[in-house]
């Protein structure tokens, strides 16, 4: 594989937070209790391209995101990311340093996940695992992200390209 952490074509972002949005199933003015989750995402690059995976929600709708998922009890971020990459795209990975963060407010359930994003290098080409609801993968240039890319992921990638740093 020719991908490797921080190959210089995409600049790192220290932090990114999405704007909050109320899920459609919560009436306006009603306080919502949300579960706070912690997760890890992989920022895998190859030249000017970023690896995204297409996932399926329980309702059947699909979206594109960085590979990764939730940290389990007693698991480090690196352990989580290696496990998630093995499960989702059947790849062993080397996890590098943390390069940013994105916050995702789920719309399908009352939860918010704070994802730490890490440089990662894959040991093989991704093979999506449908049993993990991962249907496809794509190596995309930041200007060519697909319309169903999650907003916080899209903002993270665009800020990486623009070279902006700092807390938002």
Tab-separated table of N, CA, C and O in Angstrom, residues 24-152:
chain	number	residue	atom	x	y	z
A	24	UNK	N	-35.250	14.931	14.092
A	24	UNK	CA	-36.630	15.208	13.698
A	24	UNK	C	-37.681	14.621	14.629
A	24	UNK	O	-38.810	15.084	14.633
A	25	UNK	N	-37.337	13.630	15.451
A	25	UNK	CA	-38.323	12.994	16.315
A	25	UNK	C	-38.480	13.690	17.670
A	25	UNK	O	-39.217	13.217	18.524
A	26	UNK	N	-37.810	14.830	17.896
A	26	UNK	CA	-37.911	15.547	19.153
A	26	UNK	C	-38.680	16.843	18.924
A	26	UNK	O	-38.259	17.682	18.132
A	27	UNK	N	-39.838	17.020	19.602
A	27	UNK	CA	-40.616	18.245	19.419
A	27	UNK	C	-39.814	19.469	19.862
A	27	UNK	O	-39.041	19.411	20.812
A	28	UNK	N	-40.025	20.573	19.165
A	28	UNK	CA	-39.319	21.805	19.488
A	28	UNK	C	-39.667	22.248	20.905
A	28	UNK	O	-40.814	22.155	21.344
A	29	UNK	N	-38.681	22.714	21.638
A	29	UNK	CA	-38.893	23.199	22.997
A	29	UNK	C	-38.815	22.123	24.072
A	29	UNK	O	-38.811	22.423	25.256
A	30	UNK	N	-38.774	20.858	23.692
A	30	UNK	CA	-38.697	19.761	24.656
A	30	UNK	C	-37.226	19.441	24.885
A	30	UNK	O	-36.496	19.166	23.933
A	31	UNK	N	-36.764	19.497	26.141
A	31	UNK	CA	-35.361	19.150	26.377
A	31	UNK	C	-35.105	17.689	26.023
A	31	UNK	O	-35.910	16.811	26.302
A	32	UNK	N	-33.989	17.473	25.397
A	32	UNK	CA	-33.651	16.123	24.960
A	32	UNK	C	-32.475	15.593	25.766
A	32	UNK	O	-31.479	16.267	25.944
A	33	UNK	N	-32.610	14.365	26.269
A	33	UNK	CA	-31.503	13.714	26.951
A	33	UNK	C	-30.761	12.904	25.909
A	33	UNK	O	-31.345	12.095	25.208
A	34	UNK	N	-29.459	13.146	25.805
A	34	UNK	CA	-28.650	12.467	24.811
A	34	UNK	C	-27.538	11.706	25.493
A	34	UNK	O	-26.920	12.197	26.417
A	35	UNK	N	-27.298	10.512	25.011
A	35	UNK	CA	-26.165	9.715	25.472
A	35	UNK	C	-24.901	10.303	24.838
A	35	UNK	O	-24.881	10.621	23.657
A	36	UNK	N	-23.848	10.459	25.623
A	36	UNK	CA	-22.571	10.924	25.108
A	36	UNK	C	-21.667	9.719	24.921
A	36	UNK	O	-21.427	8.964	25.862
A	37	UNK	N	-21.191	9.526	23.704
A	37	UNK	CA	-20.332	8.393	23.374
A	37	UNK	C	-18.962	8.910	22.945
A	37	UNK	O	-18.820	10.048	22.533
A	38	UNK	N	-17.976	8.032	23.011
A	38	UNK	CA	-16.614	8.349	22.587
A	38	UNK	C	-16.214	7.334	21.523
A	38	UNK	O	-16.496	6.142	21.663
A	39	UNK	N	-15.568	7.812	20.470
A	39	UNK	CA	-15.170	6.913	19.398
A	39	UNK	C	-13.868	7.343	18.755
A	39	UNK	O	-13.277	8.365	19.119
A	40	UNK	N	-13.422	6.554	17.786
A	40	UNK	CA	-12.188	6.832	17.051
A	40	UNK	C	-12.448	6.626	15.561
A	40	UNK	O	-13.143	5.688	15.165
A	41	UNK	N	-11.898	7.519	14.747
A	41	UNK	CA	-12.000	7.435	13.290
A	41	UNK	C	-10.596	7.450	12.703
A	41	UNK	O	-9.676	8.044	13.259
A	42	UNK	N	-10.455	6.806	11.552
A	42	UNK	CA	-9.166	6.739	10.865
A	42	UNK	C	-9.136	7.748	9.729
A	42	UNK	O	-10.056	7.810	8.912
A	43	UNK	N	-8.077	8.517	9.677
A	43	UNK	CA	-7.824	9.450	8.581
A	43	UNK	C	-6.724	8.825	7.736
A	43	UNK	O	-5.540	8.934	8.044
A	44	UNK	N	-7.149	8.091	6.702
A	44	UNK	CA	-6.227	7.360	5.833
A	44	UNK	C	-6.153	8.120	4.518
A	44	UNK	O	-7.185	8.375	3.888
A	45	UNK	N	-4.943	8.493	4.128
A	45	UNK	CA	-4.767	9.237	2.887
A	45	UNK	C	-3.824	8.492	1.951
A	45	UNK	O	-2.991	7.711	2.383
A	46	UNK	N	-4.008	8.755	0.676
A	46	UNK	CA	-3.148	8.219	-0.370
A	46	UNK	C	-3.022	9.329	-1.409
A	46	UNK	O	-4.003	9.624	-2.102
A	47	UNK	N	-1.864	9.955	-1.454
A	47	UNK	CA	-1.650	11.144	-2.271
A	47	UNK	C	-2.677	12.199	-1.855
A	47	UNK	O	-2.679	12.596	-0.707
A	48	UNK	N	-3.529	12.640	-2.756
A	48	UNK	CA	-4.515	13.677	-2.434
A	48	UNK	C	-5.885	13.103	-2.093
A	48	UNK	O	-6.865	13.834	-2.056
A	49	UNK	N	-5.949	11.803	-1.848
A	49	UNK	CA	-7.240	11.162	-1.628
A	49	UNK	C	-7.403	10.713	-0.176
A	49	UNK	O	-6.427	10.407	0.500
A	50	UNK	N	-8.666	10.654	0.247
A	50	UNK	CA	-9.032	10.228	1.599
A	50	UNK	C	-9.925	8.998	1.477
A	50	UNK	O	-10.793	8.932	0.602
A	51	UNK	N	-9.721	8.037	2.371
A	51	UNK	CA	-10.563	6.841	2.386
A	51	UNK	C	-11.850	7.121	3.149
A	51	UNK	O	-11.825	7.549	4.306
A	52	UNK	N	-12.977	6.873	2.485
A	52	UNK	CA	-14.293	6.938	3.130
A	52	UNK	C	-14.986	5.592	2.952
A	52	UNK	O	-14.715	4.870	1.987
A	53	UNK	N	-15.867	5.272	3.888
A	53	UNK	CA	-16.666	4.056	3.788
A	53	UNK	C	-18.144	4.425	3.739
A	53	UNK	O	-18.573	5.419	4.326
A	54	UNK	N	-18.901	3.612	3.003
A	54	UNK	CA	-20.349	3.794	2.905
A	54	UNK	C	-20.999	2.843	3.893
A	54	UNK	O	-20.824	1.622	3.797
A	55	UNK	N	-21.735	3.408	4.843
A	55	UNK	CA	-22.401	2.607	5.872
A	55	UNK	C	-23.912	2.689	5.726
A	55	UNK	O	-24.445	3.669	5.197
A	56	UNK	N	-24.586	1.654	6.229
A	56	UNK	CA	-26.047	1.588	6.201
A	56	UNK	C	-26.589	1.726	7.622
A	56	UNK	O	-26.154	1.016	8.523
A	57	UNK	N	-27.525	2.644	7.798
A	57	UNK	CA	-28.217	2.786	9.086
A	57	UNK	C	-29.252	1.673	9.219
A	57	UNK	O	-29.582	0.991	8.250
A	58	UNK	N	-29.794	1.528	10.424
A	58	UNK	CA	-30.821	0.503	10.659
A	58	UNK	C	-32.052	0.724	9.799
A	58	UNK	O	-32.730	-0.238	9.431
A	59	UNK	N	-32.367	1.989	9.455
A	59	UNK	CA	-33.553	2.260	8.633
A	59	UNK	C	-33.297	2.027	7.143
A	59	UNK	O	-34.175	2.237	6.313
A	60	UNK	N	-32.068	1.624	6.790
A	60	UNK	CA	-31.735	1.334	5.399
A	60	UNK	C	-31.074	2.472	4.660
A	60	UNK	O	-30.513	2.272	3.583
A	61	UNK	N	-31.129	3.688	5.195
A	61	UNK	CA	-30.475	4.814	4.532
A	61	UNK	C	-28.955	4.657	4.648
A	61	UNK	O	-28.459	3.942	5.527
A	62	UNK	N	-28.229	5.301	3.755
A	62	UNK	CA	-26.776	5.160	3.728
A	62	UNK	C	-26.096	6.515	3.856
A	62	UNK	O	-26.704	7.561	3.593
A	63	UNK	N	-24.830	6.475	4.245
A	63	UNK	CA	-24.028	7.686	4.378
A	63	UNK	C	-22.562	7.309	4.213
A	63	UNK	O	-22.187	6.146	4.338
A	64	UNK	N	-21.720	8.306	3.939
A	64	UNK	CA	-20.277	8.121	3.807
A	64	UNK	C	-19.591	8.766	5.000
A	64	UNK	O	-19.981	9.849	5.443
A	65	UNK	N	-18.567	8.101	5.517
A	65	UNK	CA	-17.857	8.589	6.692
A	65	UNK	C	-16.434	8.040	6.699
A	65	UNK	O	-16.081	7.188	5.878
A	66	UNK	N	-15.642	8.514	7.627
A	66	UNK	CA	-14.335	7.915	7.862
A	66	UNK	C	-14.541	6.582	8.557
A	66	UNK	O	-15.485	6.442	9.358
A	67	UNK	N	-13.712	5.584	8.319
A	67	UNK	CA	-13.878	4.312	9.021
A	67	UNK	C	-13.559	4.460	10.507
A	67	UNK	O	-12.720	5.263	10.900
A	68	UNK	N	-14.243	3.672	11.315
A	68	UNK	CA	-14.025	3.694	12.764
A	68	UNK	C	-15.329	3.524	13.495
A	68	UNK	O	-16.378	3.272	12.892
A	69	UNK	N	-15.282	3.662	14.816
A	69	UNK	CA	-16.496	3.479	15.603
A	69	UNK	C	-16.266	3.755	17.074
A	69	UNK	O	-15.286	4.403	17.458
A	70	UNK	N	-17.165	3.219	17.893
A	70	UNK	CA	-17.173	3.497	19.316
A	70	UNK	C	-16.131	2.729	20.110
A	70	UNK	O	-15.847	1.568	19.823
A	71	UNK	N	-15.582	3.410	21.106
A	71	UNK	CA	-14.611	2.801	22.013
A	71	UNK	C	-15.371	1.944	23.020
A	71	UNK	O	-16.344	2.392	23.634
A	72	UNK	N	-14.939	0.698	23.188
A	72	UNK	CA	-15.550	-0.195	24.167
A	72	UNK	C	-14.861	-0.042	25.519
A	72	UNK	O	-13.723	0.426	25.598
A	73	UNK	N	-15.532	-0.453	26.559
A	73	UNK	CA	-15.003	-0.337	27.919
A	73	UNK	C	-13.625	-0.992	28.032
A	73	UNK	O	-13.427	-2.121	27.596
A	74	UNK	N	-12.664	-0.252	28.605
A	74	UNK	CA	-11.325	-0.774	28.813
A	74	UNK	C	-10.429	-0.742	27.585
A	74	UNK	O	-9.299	-1.210	27.629
A	75	UNK	N	-10.913	-0.194	26.488
A	75	UNK	CA	-10.194	-0.201	25.225
A	75	UNK	C	-9.573	1.182	24.986
A	75	UNK	O	-10.207	2.207	25.210
A	76	UNK	N	-8.341	1.224	24.501
A	76	UNK	CA	-7.715	2.491	24.129
A	76	UNK	C	-8.253	2.924	22.768
A	76	UNK	O	-8.846	2.126	22.030
A	77	UNK	N	-8.000	4.188	22.416
A	77	UNK	CA	-8.412	4.662	21.090
A	77	UNK	C	-7.746	3.839	19.995
A	77	UNK	O	-8.386	3.454	19.022
A	78	UNK	N	-6.449	3.564	20.137
A	78	UNK	CA	-5.725	2.793	19.113
A	78	UNK	C	-6.282	1.378	19.006
A	78	UNK	O	-6.463	0.857	17.895
A	79	UNK	N	-6.563	0.740	20.142
A	79	UNK	CA	-7.143	-0.611	20.112
A	79	UNK	C	-8.501	-0.584	19.437
A	79	UNK	O	-8.823	-1.465	18.621
A	80	UNK	N	-9.301	0.408	19.757
A	80	UNK	CA	-10.626	0.561	19.146
A	80	UNK	C	-10.497	0.683	17.632
A	80	UNK	O	-11.196	-0.015	16.887
A	81	UNK	N	-9.605	1.551	17.202
A	81	UNK	CA	-9.484	1.791	15.771
A	81	UNK	C	-8.973	0.561	15.027
A	81	UNK	O	-9.491	0.215	13.960
A	82	UNK	N	-8.012	-0.134	15.596
A	82	UNK	CA	-7.529	-1.369	14.948
A	82	UNK	C	-8.661	-2.399	14.860
A	82	UNK	O	-8.843	-3.049	13.822
A	83	UNK	N	-9.445	-2.551	15.934
A	83	UNK	CA	-10.572	-3.488	15.929
A	83	UNK	C	-11.615	-3.077	14.893
A	83	UNK	O	-12.077	-3.891	14.084
A	84	UNK	N	-11.985	-1.805	14.896
A	84	UNK	CA	-13.013	-1.328	13.965
A	84	UNK	C	-12.582	-1.490	12.502
A	84	UNK	O	-13.374	-1.895	11.660
A	85	UNK	N	-11.326	-1.185	12.199
A	85	UNK	CA	-10.852	-1.335	10.818
A	85	UNK	C	-10.829	-2.802	10.400
A	85	UNK	O	-11.153	-3.134	9.257
A	86	UNK	N	-10.481	-3.671	11.328
A	86	UNK	CA	-10.508	-5.104	11.038
A	86	UNK	C	-11.943	-5.570	10.794
A	86	UNK	O	-12.216	-6.310	9.851
A	87	UNK	N	-12.879	-5.116	11.633
A	87	UNK	CA	-14.277	-5.530	11.493
A	87	UNK	C	-14.932	-4.919	10.256
A	87	UNK	O	-15.603	-5.618	9.505
A	88	UNK	N	-14.764	-3.623	10.047
A	88	UNK	CA	-15.492	-2.912	8.998
A	88	UNK	C	-14.938	-3.136	7.597
A	88	UNK	O	-15.697	-3.291	6.647
A	89	UNK	N	-13.605	-3.087	7.469
A	89	UNK	CA	-13.018	-3.161	6.123
A	89	UNK	C	-11.937	-4.234	6.011
A	89	UNK	O	-11.167	-4.248	5.048
A	90	UNK	N	-11.906	-5.123	7.003
A	90	UNK	CA	-11.018	-6.292	6.990
A	90	UNK	C	-9.554	-5.929	6.732
A	90	UNK	O	-8.873	-6.594	5.957
A	91	UNK	N	-9.098	-4.883	7.386
A	91	UNK	CA	-7.710	-4.432	7.225
A	91	UNK	C	-7.016	-4.338	8.571
A	91	UNK	O	-7.599	-3.851	9.540
A	92	UNK	N	-5.775	-4.792	8.589
A	92	UNK	CA	-4.917	-4.477	9.728
A	92	UNK	C	-4.424	-3.064	9.499
A	92	UNK	O	-4.263	-2.637	8.363
A	93	UNK	N	-4.198	-2.356	10.597
A	93	UNK	CA	-3.798	-0.960	10.464
A	93	UNK	C	-2.766	-0.577	11.495
A	93	UNK	O	-2.712	-1.142	12.586
A	94	UNK	N	-1.955	0.386	11.130
A	94	UNK	CA	-1.046	1.037	12.059
A	94	UNK	C	-1.680	2.380	12.389
A	94	UNK	O	-2.003	3.157	11.476
A	95	UNK	N	-1.874	2.630	13.666
A	95	UNK	CA	-2.518	3.866	14.104
A	95	UNK	C	-1.442	4.851	14.540
A	95	UNK	O	-0.595	4.530	15.375
A	96	UNK	N	-1.485	6.041	13.958
A	96	UNK	CA	-0.536	7.098	14.273
A	96	UNK	C	-1.082	8.040	15.323
A	96	UNK	O	-1.895	7.666	16.171
A	97	UNK	N	-0.689	9.292	15.202
A	97	UNK	CA	-1.076	10.281	16.201
A	97	UNK	C	-2.459	10.851	15.930
A	97	UNK	O	-2.976	10.768	14.821
A	98	UNK	N	-3.030	11.416	16.976
A	98	UNK	CA	-4.337	12.072	16.856
A	98	UNK	C	-4.146	13.346	16.047
A	98	UNK	O	-3.243	14.134	16.311
A	99	UNK	N	-5.005	13.536	15.038
A	99	UNK	CA	-4.902	14.698	14.161
A	99	UNK	C	-6.114	15.609	14.246
A	99	UNK	O	-6.157	16.648	13.585
A	100	UNK	N	-7.104	15.233	15.026
A	100	UNK	CA	-8.276	16.087	15.143
A	100	UNK	C	-9.407	15.404	15.854
A	100	UNK	O	-9.244	14.338	16.465
A	101	UNK	N	-10.559	16.038	15.742
A	101	UNK	CA	-11.754	15.529	16.399
A	101	UNK	C	-12.963	16.011	15.617
A	101	UNK	O	-12.936	17.082	15.023
A	102	UNK	N	-14.000	15.208	15.605
A	102	UNK	CA	-15.271	15.671	15.057
A	102	UNK	C	-16.385	15.154	15.953
A	102	UNK	O	-16.257	14.118	16.597
A	103	UNK	N	-17.443	15.927	16.012
A	103	UNK	CA	-18.577	15.615	16.870
A	103	UNK	C	-19.770	15.324	15.983
A	103	UNK	O	-20.108	16.124	15.098
A	104	UNK	N	-20.398	14.181	16.211
A	104	UNK	CA	-21.556	13.795	15.404
A	104	UNK	C	-22.775	13.628	16.294
A	104	UNK	O	-22.774	12.824	17.225
A	105	UNK	N	-23.792	14.423	16.002
A	105	UNK	CA	-25.083	14.320	16.685
A	105	UNK	C	-25.952	13.390	15.867
A	105	UNK	O	-26.405	13.744	14.783
A	106	UNK	N	-26.139	12.176	16.374
A	106	UNK	CA	-26.924	11.176	15.645
A	106	UNK	C	-28.356	11.669	15.463
A	106	UNK	O	-28.915	12.281	16.363
A	107	UNK	N	-28.929	11.365	14.319
A	107	UNK	CA	-30.325	11.718	14.066
A	107	UNK	C	-31.240	10.508	14.224
A	107	UNK	O	-32.443	10.663	14.340
A	108	UNK	N	-30.674	9.313	14.250
A	108	UNK	CA	-31.479	8.103	14.349
A	108	UNK	C	-31.693	7.661	15.794
A	108	UNK	O	-32.484	6.761	16.049
A	109	UNK	N	-30.984	8.286	16.721
A	109	UNK	CA	-31.133	7.959	18.139
A	109	UNK	C	-30.608	9.139	18.956
A	109	UNK	O	-29.812	9.940	18.457
A	110	UNK	N	-31.023	9.252	20.219
A	110	UNK	CA	-30.582	10.381	21.039
A	110	UNK	C	-29.166	10.169	21.586
A	110	UNK	O	-28.968	9.827	22.753
A	111	UNK	N	-28.186	10.338	20.731
A	111	UNK	CA	-26.789	10.156	21.131
A	111	UNK	C	-25.913	11.143	20.366
A	111	UNK	O	-26.235	11.534	19.236
A	112	UNK	N	-24.837	11.527	20.998
A	112	UNK	CA	-23.798	12.344	20.377
A	112	UNK	C	-22.491	11.606	20.580
A	112	UNK	O	-22.195	11.163	21.690
A	113	UNK	N	-21.712	11.460	19.513
A	113	UNK	CA	-20.416	10.795	19.627
A	113	UNK	C	-19.313	11.795	19.324
A	113	UNK	O	-19.358	12.494	18.312
A	114	UNK	N	-18.343	11.848	20.228
A	114	UNK	CA	-17.145	12.657	20.020
A	114	UNK	C	-16.074	11.699	19.499
A	114	UNK	O	-15.655	10.793	20.218
A	115	UNK	N	-15.704	11.885	18.242
A	115	UNK	CA	-14.710	11.023	17.611
A	115	UNK	C	-13.348	11.704	17.621
A	115	UNK	O	-13.208	12.830	17.131
A	116	UNK	N	-12.336	11.028	18.157
A	116	UNK	CA	-10.955	11.438	17.968
A	116	UNK	C	-10.519	10.839	16.642
A	116	UNK	O	-10.800	9.674	16.360
A	117	UNK	N	-9.852	11.645	15.819
A	117	UNK	CA	-9.438	11.206	14.484
A	117	UNK	C	-7.922	11.016	14.499
A	117	UNK	O	-7.188	11.902	14.942
A	118	UNK	N	-7.493	9.849	14.008
A	118	UNK	CA	-6.082	9.478	14.027
A	118	UNK	C	-5.572	9.206	12.625
A	118	UNK	O	-6.281	8.615	11.805
A	119	UNK	N	-4.320	9.615	12.359
A	119	UNK	CA	-3.639	9.160	11.153
A	119	UNK	C	-3.599	7.638	11.220
A	119	UNK	O	-3.392	7.073	12.291
A	120	UNK	N	-3.781	6.982	10.096
A	120	UNK	CA	-3.691	5.521	10.070
A	120	UNK	C	-3.155	5.075	8.716
A	120	UNK	O	-3.354	5.741	7.702
A	121	UNK	N	-2.482	3.952	8.745
A	121	UNK	CA	-1.949	3.329	7.533
A	121	UNK	C	-2.519	1.922	7.457
A	121	UNK	O	-2.492	1.183	8.444
A	122	UNK	N	-3.031	1.554	6.301
A	122	UNK	CA	-3.618	0.228	6.112
A	122	UNK	C	-2.575	-0.745	5.604
A	122	UNK	O	-1.701	-0.384	4.824
A	123	UNK	N	-2.719	-2.013	6.005
A	123	UNK	CA	-1.810	-3.054	5.550
A	123	UNK	C	-2.265	-3.734	4.277
A	123	UNK	O	-1.536	-4.543	3.704
A	124	UNK	N	-3.487	-3.425	3.818
A	124	UNK	CA	-4.022	-4.015	2.588
A	124	UNK	C	-5.134	-3.120	2.067
A	124	UNK	O	-5.545	-2.171	2.735
A	125	UNK	N	-5.619	-3.457	0.878
A	125	UNK	CA	-6.741	-2.707	0.296
A	125	UNK	C	-8.020	-3.042	1.074
A	125	UNK	O	-8.243	-4.197	1.444
A	126	UNK	N	-8.880	-2.055	1.352
A	126	UNK	CA	-10.115	-2.305	2.104
A	126	UNK	C	-11.055	-3.283	1.401
A	126	UNK	O	-11.169	-3.272	0.179
A	127	UNK	N	-11.696	-4.128	2.211
A	127	UNK	CA	-12.754	-5.037	1.752
A	127	UNK	C	-13.958	-4.806	2.648
A	127	UNK	O	-14.015	-5.324	3.759
A	128	UNK	N	-14.945	-4.004	2.198
A	128	UNK	CA	-16.108	-3.707	3.029
A	128	UNK	C	-16.806	-4.968	3.539
A	128	UNK	O	-16.914	-5.962	2.822
A	129	UNK	N	-17.252	-4.913	4.787
A	129	UNK	CA	-17.898	-6.045	5.440
A	129	UNK	C	-19.382	-5.726	5.648
A	129	UNK	O	-19.739	-5.020	6.583
A	130	UNK	N	-20.270	-6.246	4.788
A	130	UNK	CA	-21.700	-5.946	4.901
A	130	UNK	C	-22.319	-6.378	6.233
A	130	UNK	O	-23.301	-5.788	6.670
A	131	UNK	N	-21.753	-7.398	6.889
A	131	UNK	CA	-22.308	-7.802	8.183
A	131	UNK	C	-22.075	-6.731	9.247
A	131	UNK	O	-22.738	-6.734	10.278
A	132	UNK	N	-21.159	-5.806	8.980
A	132	UNK	CA	-20.914	-4.659	9.864
A	132	UNK	C	-21.597	-3.403	9.313
A	132	UNK	O	-21.314	-2.295	9.752
A	133	UNK	N	-22.487	-3.587	8.336
A	133	UNK	CA	-23.223	-2.512	7.665
A	133	UNK	C	-22.321	-1.573	6.872
A	133	UNK	O	-22.638	-0.417	6.663
A	134	UNK	N	-21.161	-2.071	6.457
A	134	UNK	CA	-20.270	-1.308	5.585
A	134	UNK	C	-20.423	-1.882	4.179
A	134	UNK	O	-20.114	-3.047	3.938
A	135	UNK	N	-20.935	-1.063	3.269
A	135	UNK	CA	-21.314	-1.536	1.943
A	135	UNK	C	-20.276	-1.272	0.863
A	135	UNK	O	-20.244	-1.973	-0.145
A	136	UNK	N	-19.444	-0.238	1.045
A	136	UNK	CA	-18.519	0.138	-0.011
A	136	UNK	C	-17.416	1.006	0.586
A	136	UNK	O	-17.495	1.415	1.754
A	137	UNK	N	-16.411	1.280	-0.214
A	137	UNK	CA	-15.369	2.228	0.173
A	137	UNK	C	-14.978	3.017	-1.065
A	137	UNK	O	-15.256	2.592	-2.202
A	138	UNK	N	-14.373	4.175	-0.845
A	138	UNK	CA	-13.920	4.995	-1.965
A	138	UNK	C	-12.733	5.836	-1.522
A	138	UNK	O	-12.678	6.293	-0.382
A	139	UNK	N	-11.799	6.009	-2.430
A	139	UNK	CA	-10.681	6.928	-2.245
A	139	UNK	C	-11.080	8.193	-2.987
A	139	UNK	O	-11.160	8.193	-4.213
A	140	UNK	N	-11.357	9.265	-2.248
A	140	UNK	CA	-11.888	10.478	-2.862
A	140	UNK	C	-11.006	11.687	-2.591
A	140	UNK	O	-10.465	11.836	-1.494
A	141	UNK	N	-10.923	12.552	-3.597
A	141	UNK	CA	-10.287	13.840	-3.377
A	141	UNK	C	-11.281	14.697	-2.600
A	141	UNK	O	-12.504	14.568	-2.800
A	142	UNK	N	-10.807	15.561	-1.717
A	142	UNK	CA	-11.720	16.369	-0.904
A	142	UNK	C	-12.743	17.166	-1.706
A	142	UNK	O	-13.870	17.340	-1.253
A	143	UNK	N	-12.396	17.598	-2.899
A	143	UNK	CA	-13.345	18.341	-3.729
A	143	UNK	C	-14.433	17.442	-4.312
A	143	UNK	O	-15.446	17.944	-4.806
A	144	UNK	N	-14.248	16.122	-4.241
A	144	UNK	CA	-15.184	15.183	-4.856
A	144	UNK	C	-15.978	14.365	-3.843
A	144	UNK	O	-16.473	13.284	-4.174
A	145	UNK	N	-16.125	14.855	-2.607
A	145	UNK	CA	-16.886	14.111	-1.603
A	145	UNK	C	-18.327	13.943	-2.070
A	145	UNK	O	-18.885	14.811	-2.741
A	146	UNK	N	-18.919	12.832	-1.699
A	146	UNK	CA	-20.272	12.504	-2.138
A	146	UNK	C	-21.311	13.251	-1.299
A	146	UNK	O	-21.058	13.586	-0.134
A	147	UNK	N	-22.497	13.508	-1.870
A	147	UNK	CA	-23.513	14.306	-1.171
A	147	UNK	C	-23.961	13.727	0.178
A	147	UNK	O	-24.384	14.478	1.050
A	148	UNK	N	-23.860	12.418	0.359
A	148	UNK	CA	-24.306	11.824	1.624
A	148	UNK	C	-23.160	11.654	2.634
A	148	UNK	O	-23.303	10.922	3.606
A	149	UNK	N	-22.042	12.372	2.408
A	149	UNK	CA	-20.961	12.368	3.407
A	149	UNK	C	-21.469	13.110	4.638
A	149	UNK	O	-22.074	14.184	4.521
A	150	UNK	N	-21.247	12.546	5.823
A	150	UNK	CA	-21.680	13.197	7.055
A	150	UNK	C	-21.064	14.586	7.158
A	150	UNK	O	-19.865	14.768	6.897
A	151	UNK	N	-21.861	15.566	7.555
A	151	UNK	CA	-21.396	16.949	7.621
A	151	UNK	C	-20.132	17.139	8.456
A	151	UNK	O	-19.201	17.802	8.008
A	152	UNK	N	-20.052	16.579	9.696
A	152	UNK	CA	-18.828	16.812	10.470
A	152	UNK	C	-17.590	16.200	9.820
A	152	UNK	O	-16.492	16.751	9.931
